[in-house]
Tab-separated table of C-alpha atoms in Angstrom:
chain	number	residue	atom	x	y	z
V	103	MET	CA	-19.471	10.575	47.243
V	104	LYS	CA	-20.256	14.272	47.047
V	105	LYS	CA	-19.290	14.820	50.682
V	106	THR	CA	-15.979	13.091	50.020
V	107	PHE	CA	-15.389	15.384	47.055
V	108	ILE	CA	-16.121	18.526	49.078
V	109	THR	CA	-13.797	17.348	51.846
V	110	LEU	CA	-11.056	16.607	49.332
V	111	LEU	CA	-11.602	19.964	47.657
V	112	ILE	CA	-11.090	21.890	50.873
V	113	LEU	CA	-8.206	19.725	52.083
V	114	THR	CA	-6.421	19.860	48.728
V	115	ALA	CA	-6.663	23.627	48.575
V	116	SER	CA	-5.505	23.968	52.172
V	117	VAL	CA	-2.451	21.813	51.556
V	118	THR	CA	-1.479	23.368	48.241
V	119	GLY	CA	-2.484	26.936	49.007
V	120	GLY	CA	0.823	27.753	50.619
V	121	ASN	CA	2.834	26.539	47.657
V	122	ALA	CA	2.151	29.484	45.363
V	123	GLN	CA	5.063	30.518	43.201
V	124	LYS	CA	7.278	33.197	44.682
V	125	LYS	CA	7.714	35.064	41.443
V	126	LYS	CA	5.231	37.929	41.054
V	127	GLY	CA	3.035	38.200	37.978
V	128	THR	CA	3.520	34.643	36.761
V	129	ASN	CA	0.583	33.061	34.971
V	130	THR	CA	1.796	29.483	34.848
V	131	LYS	CA	2.658	26.688	37.255
V	132	LYS	CA	5.078	23.811	36.649
V	133	THR	CA	3.786	20.300	37.305
V	134	ASN	CA	5.851	17.361	36.098
V	135	ASN	CA	7.811	19.769	33.903
V	136	MET	CA	4.645	20.862	32.092
V	137	GLU	CA	3.334	24.415	32.046
V	138	ILE	CA	-0.259	24.900	33.157
V	139	SER	CA	-1.675	28.244	32.089
V	140	ASN	CA	-4.175	30.227	34.097
V	141	LYS	CA	-6.717	29.536	31.351
V	142	GLU	CA	-6.186	25.799	31.804
V	143	LYS	CA	-6.536	26.133	35.567
V	144	VAL	CA	-9.890	27.891	35.190
V	145	THR	CA	-11.155	25.341	32.672
V	146	ALA	CA	-10.129	22.469	34.959
V	147	LEU	CA	-11.670	24.090	38.031
V	148	LEU	CA	-14.987	24.658	36.286
V	149	LYS	CA	-15.003	21.098	34.902
V	150	SER	CA	-14.406	19.743	38.409
V	151	ILE	CA	-17.906	20.924	39.324
V	152	GLU	CA	-19.116	18.140	37.015
V	153	THR	CA	-16.445	15.486	37.523
V	154	GLY	CA	-15.774	15.869	41.237
V	155	ALA	CA	-12.008	16.039	40.629
V	156	ALA	CA	-10.391	17.510	43.745
V	157	GLU	CA	-6.990	18.457	42.288
V	158	PRO	CA	-8.175	21.706	40.596
V	159	ALA	CA	-9.095	23.090	44.024
V	160	GLY	CA	-5.354	23.464	44.464
V	161	TYR	CA	-5.468	26.323	41.983
V	162	ILE	CA	-7.355	28.376	44.593
V	163	ASN	CA	-5.597	30.245	47.393
V	164	PRO	CA	-7.708	29.075	50.368
V	165	ASN	CA	-6.424	31.874	52.589
V	166	LYS	CA	-7.449	34.646	50.195
V	167	TYR	CA	-10.483	33.596	48.174
V	168	ILE	CA	-13.060	36.373	47.768
V	169	GLN	CA	-16.461	35.345	46.429
V	170	HIS	CA	-18.806	37.698	44.533
V	171	ASN	CA	-21.492	35.157	43.646
V	172	LEU	CA	-24.058	36.448	46.117
V	173	GLY	CA	-25.594	32.996	46.534
V	174	ALA	CA	-22.371	31.541	47.966
V	175	ALA	CA	-20.736	32.269	51.297
V	176	ASP	CA	-17.261	33.768	51.205
V	177	GLY	CA	-14.101	31.706	50.988
V	178	LEU	CA	-13.415	28.164	49.869
V	179	ALA	CA	-15.859	26.724	52.395
V	180	GLY	CA	-18.653	28.736	50.781
V	181	PHE	CA	-17.757	27.340	47.360
V	182	GLY	CA	-17.782	23.824	48.785
V	183	ALA	CA	-21.144	24.320	50.482
V	184	LEU	CA	-22.685	25.545	47.215
V	185	LEU	CA	-21.446	22.451	45.385
V	186	GLN	CA	-22.701	20.208	48.162
V	187	ALA	CA	-26.216	21.591	47.668
V	188	LEU	CA	-26.305	20.405	44.039
V	189	PRO	CA	-28.553	17.385	43.347
V	190	PRO	CA	-26.370	14.251	42.952
V	191	ASN	CA	-24.785	13.782	39.511
V	192	SER	CA	-26.720	16.760	38.119
V	193	ALA	CA	-23.887	19.139	37.262
V	194	LYS	CA	-22.679	19.500	33.667
V	195	VAL	CA	-20.001	21.944	32.563
V	196	ASN	CA	-18.859	22.806	29.046
V	197	THR	CA	-16.586	25.832	28.875
V	198	VAL	CA	-16.925	27.176	25.334
V	199	ARG	CA	-14.566	30.157	25.502
V	200	VAL	CA	-11.822	31.253	27.867
V	201	PHE	CA	-9.744	34.433	27.692
V	202	GLU	CA	-6.988	36.122	29.679
V	203	ASP	CA	-6.372	39.801	30.411
V	204	GLY	CA	-3.490	40.431	32.813
V	205	ASN	CA	-4.325	38.834	36.168
V	206	PHE	CA	-7.888	38.077	35.064
V	207	VAL	CA	-9.248	35.017	33.264
V	208	PHE	CA	-12.836	35.070	32.016
V	209	ALA	CA	-14.816	32.120	30.714
V	210	HIS	CA	-18.087	31.549	28.823
V	211	THR	CA	-19.694	28.294	29.934
V	212	ASP	CA	-22.730	26.133	29.209
V	213	TYR	CA	-23.836	24.727	32.589
V	214	ASN	CA	-26.305	22.462	34.196
V	215	PHE	CA	-26.014	24.104	37.612
V	216	PHE	CA	-29.281	23.908	39.528
V	217	GLY	CA	-30.819	23.644	36.045
V	218	PRO	CA	-29.554	24.567	32.549
V	219	LYS	CA	-27.752	27.893	32.591
V	220	ILE	CA	-25.301	29.943	30.572
V	221	GLY	CA	-22.650	31.742	32.580
V	222	PHE	CA	-19.718	34.084	32.473
V	223	ASP	CA	-17.104	33.602	35.200
V	224	ILE	CA	-14.241	35.948	36.004
V	225	PHE	CA	-11.275	34.859	38.126
V	226	ARG	CA	-8.468	37.024	39.473
V	227	PHE	CA	-5.058	35.443	40.020
V	228	GLU	CA	-2.187	36.315	42.325
V	229	ASP	CA	1.073	34.370	42.139
V	230	GLY	CA	-0.557	31.681	40.015
V	231	LYS	CA	-3.485	31.123	42.408
V	232	ILE	CA	-7.139	32.151	42.142
V	233	VAL	CA	-7.966	34.732	44.803
V	234	GLU	CA	-11.280	36.198	43.614
V	235	HIS	CA	-14.353	35.193	41.589
V	236	TRP	CA	-17.290	36.955	39.937
V	237	ASP	CA	-20.019	35.481	37.740
V	238	ASN	CA	-23.319	36.040	35.970
V	239	LEU	CA	-25.827	33.273	35.238
V	240	GLN	CA	-28.969	33.095	33.114
V	241	GLU	CA	-31.336	30.225	32.377
V	242	THR	CA	-30.534	28.649	29.018
V	243	ALA	CA	-32.932	29.816	26.317
V	244	LYS	CA	-33.970	28.397	22.963
V	245	PRO	CA	-32.197	29.661	19.806
V	246	ASN	CA	-32.999	33.247	18.888
V	247	PRO	CA	-35.012	34.347	15.789
V	248	SER	CA	-31.855	33.911	13.668
V	249	GLY	CA	-31.201	30.404	14.977
V	250	HIS	CA	-28.195	31.243	17.163
V	251	THR	CA	-27.780	29.824	20.649
V	252	MET	CA	-26.370	31.701	23.626
V	253	THR	CA	-22.928	30.089	23.141
V	254	ASP	CA	-22.379	29.087	19.505
V	255	GLY	CA	-20.041	30.926	17.151
V	256	PRO	CA	-16.279	31.507	16.981
V	257	ALA	CA	-13.999	31.156	20.001
V	258	GLU	CA	-10.515	31.612	18.538
V	259	VAL	CA	-8.591	34.648	19.746
V	260	LYS	CA	-7.180	36.741	16.909
V	261	ASN	CA	-5.329	40.047	16.618
V	262	ALA	CA	-3.845	40.106	20.108
V	263	GLU	CA	-2.071	43.355	19.237
V	264	SER	CA	-5.485	45.053	18.932
V	265	THR	CA	-6.680	44.198	22.448
V	266	ASN	CA	-6.457	47.705	23.880
V	267	ALA	CA	-8.037	49.329	20.819
V	268	ASN	CA	-10.880	46.816	20.843
V	269	LYS	CA	-11.490	47.331	24.568
V	270	ALA	CA	-11.661	51.092	24.010
V	271	LEU	CA	-14.111	50.651	21.108
V	272	VAL	CA	-16.463	48.400	23.069
V	273	GLU	CA	-16.320	50.557	26.194
V	274	ALA	CA	-17.211	53.613	24.105
V	275	PHE	CA	-20.115	51.713	22.502
V	276	VAL	CA	-21.590	50.616	25.824
V	277	ASN	CA	-21.193	54.093	27.310
V	278	ASP	CA	-22.554	55.925	24.265
V	279	ILE	CA	-25.461	53.652	23.388
V	280	LEU	CA	-26.440	51.611	26.447
V	281	VAL	CA	-25.562	54.013	29.259
V	282	ASN	CA	-26.166	57.419	27.668
V	283	GLY	CA	-28.621	56.532	24.902
V	284	LYS	CA	-26.810	58.411	22.129
V	285	MET	CA	-28.547	56.429	19.404
V	286	GLU	CA	-27.323	58.768	16.688
V	287	LYS	CA	-23.887	57.179	17.178
V	288	LEU	CA	-25.127	53.594	16.845
V	289	ALA	CA	-24.352	52.995	13.161
V	290	GLY	CA	-20.755	54.141	13.565
V	291	TYR	CA	-19.886	51.093	15.657
V	292	PHE	CA	-21.002	48.559	13.017
V	293	ASP	CA	-20.154	47.515	9.476
V	294	GLY	CA	-23.422	48.478	7.852
V	295	ASP	CA	-26.169	46.075	8.866
V	296	ASN	CA	-23.724	43.205	9.501
V	297	TYR	CA	-24.069	42.007	13.094
V	298	ILE	CA	-24.421	38.487	14.549
V	299	GLN	CA	-26.589	38.330	17.643
V	300	HIS	CA	-26.793	35.611	20.331
V	301	ASN	CA	-29.233	37.283	22.702
V	302	PRO	CA	-32.187	34.838	22.817
V	303	GLN	CA	-34.757	37.517	21.970
V	304	ILE	CA	-33.000	39.467	19.219
V	305	ALA	CA	-32.404	38.668	15.537
V	306	ASP	CA	-29.202	39.221	13.568
V	307	GLN	CA	-28.221	42.500	11.938
V	308	LEU	CA	-28.235	45.976	13.344
V	309	SER	CA	-31.825	46.341	12.150
V	310	GLY	CA	-32.738	43.341	14.332
V	311	LEU	CA	-31.373	45.141	17.382
V	312	GLY	CA	-33.338	48.253	16.476
V	313	LYS	CA	-36.575	46.281	16.148
V	314	ALA	CA	-36.031	44.591	19.512
V	315	LEU	CA	-35.441	47.913	21.273
V	316	GLN	CA	-38.546	49.373	19.635
V	317	TYR	CA	-40.621	46.392	20.775
V	318	LEU	CA	-39.404	46.696	24.366
V	319	ALA	CA	-40.303	50.382	24.346
V	320	SER	CA	-43.769	49.649	22.933
V	321	GLN	CA	-44.375	47.210	25.812
V	322	GLY	CA	-43.176	49.683	28.403
V	323	ILE	CA	-40.173	47.496	29.256
V	324	THR	CA	-37.103	49.546	30.039
V	325	MET	CA	-33.508	48.319	29.803
V	326	LYS	CA	-31.068	50.762	31.372
V	327	TYR	CA	-27.328	50.449	31.828
V	328	ASP	CA	-26.184	52.774	34.611
V	329	LYS	CA	-22.455	52.066	34.842
V	330	ILE	CA	-19.668	49.900	33.431
V	331	HIS	CA	-17.681	48.283	36.223
V	332	LYS	CA	-15.111	46.254	34.275
V	333	VAL	CA	-13.825	45.878	30.725
V	334	LEU	CA	-11.703	42.810	29.942
V	335	GLY	CA	-10.400	41.662	26.601
V	336	GLU	CA	-8.092	39.430	24.648
V	337	GLY	CA	-7.550	40.134	20.977
V	338	ASN	CA	-10.862	40.359	19.135
V	339	PHE	CA	-13.026	39.492	22.187
V	340	VAL	CA	-14.096	42.027	24.830
V	341	LEU	CA	-16.276	41.483	27.916
V	342	THR	CA	-18.030	44.315	29.737
V	343	VAL	CA	-19.606	44.032	33.195
V	344	SER	CA	-22.334	46.596	33.802
V	345	GLU	CA	-24.892	47.519	36.435
V	346	GLY	CA	-28.393	48.670	35.626
V	347	SER	CA	-32.019	47.609	35.466
V	348	PHE	CA	-34.253	45.541	33.209
V	349	GLY	CA	-38.012	45.692	33.492
V	350	GLY	CA	-37.591	47.705	36.679
V	351	LEU	CA	-35.443	45.050	38.383
V	352	TYR	CA	-31.881	45.594	39.601
V	353	THR	CA	-29.745	43.797	37.034
V	354	SER	CA	-26.205	42.718	36.190
V	355	PHE	CA	-25.280	42.729	32.488
V	356	TYR	CA	-22.327	40.731	31.157
V	357	ASP	CA	-21.808	41.400	27.421
V	358	LEU	CA	-19.212	39.686	25.228
V	359	PHE	CA	-18.379	41.297	21.893
V	360	ARG	CA	-16.305	40.090	18.954
V	361	VAL	CA	-14.628	42.896	17.046
V	362	GLU	CA	-13.624	42.615	13.400
V	363	ASN	CA	-11.770	45.294	11.430
V	364	GLY	CA	-12.493	47.927	14.044
V	365	LYS	CA	-16.249	47.294	14.132
V	366	ILE	CA	-18.500	45.265	16.450
V	367	ALA	CA	-19.336	42.053	14.589
V	368	GLU	CA	-20.925	39.692	17.153
V	369	HIS	CA	-22.505	39.741	20.608
V	370	TRP	CA	-23.313	37.285	23.403
V	371	ASP	CA	-24.773	38.228	26.784
V	372	VAL	CA	-25.948	36.957	30.141
V	373	ILE	CA	-28.455	39.026	32.098
V	374	GLU	CA	-29.036	38.287	35.787
V	375	THR	CA	-31.499	39.871	38.185
V	376	ILE	CA	-29.719	40.741	41.428
V	377	ALA	CA	-31.482	39.386	44.493
V	378	GLY	CA	-32.305	41.563	47.469
V	379	LYS	CA	-29.499	42.147	49.949
V	380	GLU	CA	-31.349	40.241	52.648
V	381	SER	CA	-30.674	37.015	50.727
V	382	TRP	CA	-26.954	37.589	50.090
V	383	LYS	CA	-24.594	35.017	51.595
V	384	ASN	CA	-21.566	37.320	51.429
V	385	ASN	CA	-21.044	41.075	51.642
V	386	ASN	CA	-18.474	41.441	48.872
V	387	GLY	CA	-20.907	42.922	46.360
V	388	LYS	CA	-21.597	41.963	42.773
V	389	PHE	CA	-19.464	44.675	41.190
V	390	ASN	CA	-16.467	45.286	43.462
V	391	PHE	CA	-13.459	44.783	41.200
V	392	ALA	CA	-9.808	45.002	42.121
V	393	LYS	CA	-7.930	47.393	39.885
């Protein structure tokens, strides 16, 4: 059954890949007179990992699919091979949030993918087809000290007109606090002590973040952000992709922030240790983003 699905996935994408819309910059495709948004395409593609539906593979351009998950070989064949390695009927996919920023769609998903995991996926579109993919995955953890899971909380996009301002605010926060350690600026990014936290190890409120950082320092555990590689946003939600280290290990940080009234109000994250280059199945890199 799985082999049939993988075959259908590759064949479907090969047949439909050449039928991309001619119009540049479009983010929808007409099927039976209905508009399918890029967000809907991403949600359907991710769900097909669970259901085995082959049709969503047609949303991928098979001739130009660049893979940045370092555990998958490049191209559509690499994606198919990764799915084929899954234990039968094990995959579960629940996409909790999905956002769009220009040619990029980014999703926040609760997976069972070689075990329970929480993931962020980023897809780049050209002419209505997916041409590139990045992700970050972390084993699902128990609720944090404040009772929040890694995915619960609001998902509705608000204040679309504030997207650019919110992206600038979050980028400045990550650069000031996490990259450059300017802790004297920390309070200015928050509304007093009000702050909802979904990191599994950290409690709510700004004071909860401070206590967690102090504990890490007392245990000699360092968390260092070296560089932001991408900032994506839609309305009140902003995702940053950063490179750094955690506990001395080379690490990829994906952080999702919700902004409210010009202040950071809520945070979700996925932290993934980056495997050694000798184990990579493609050479596209974890952080190479098209502009």
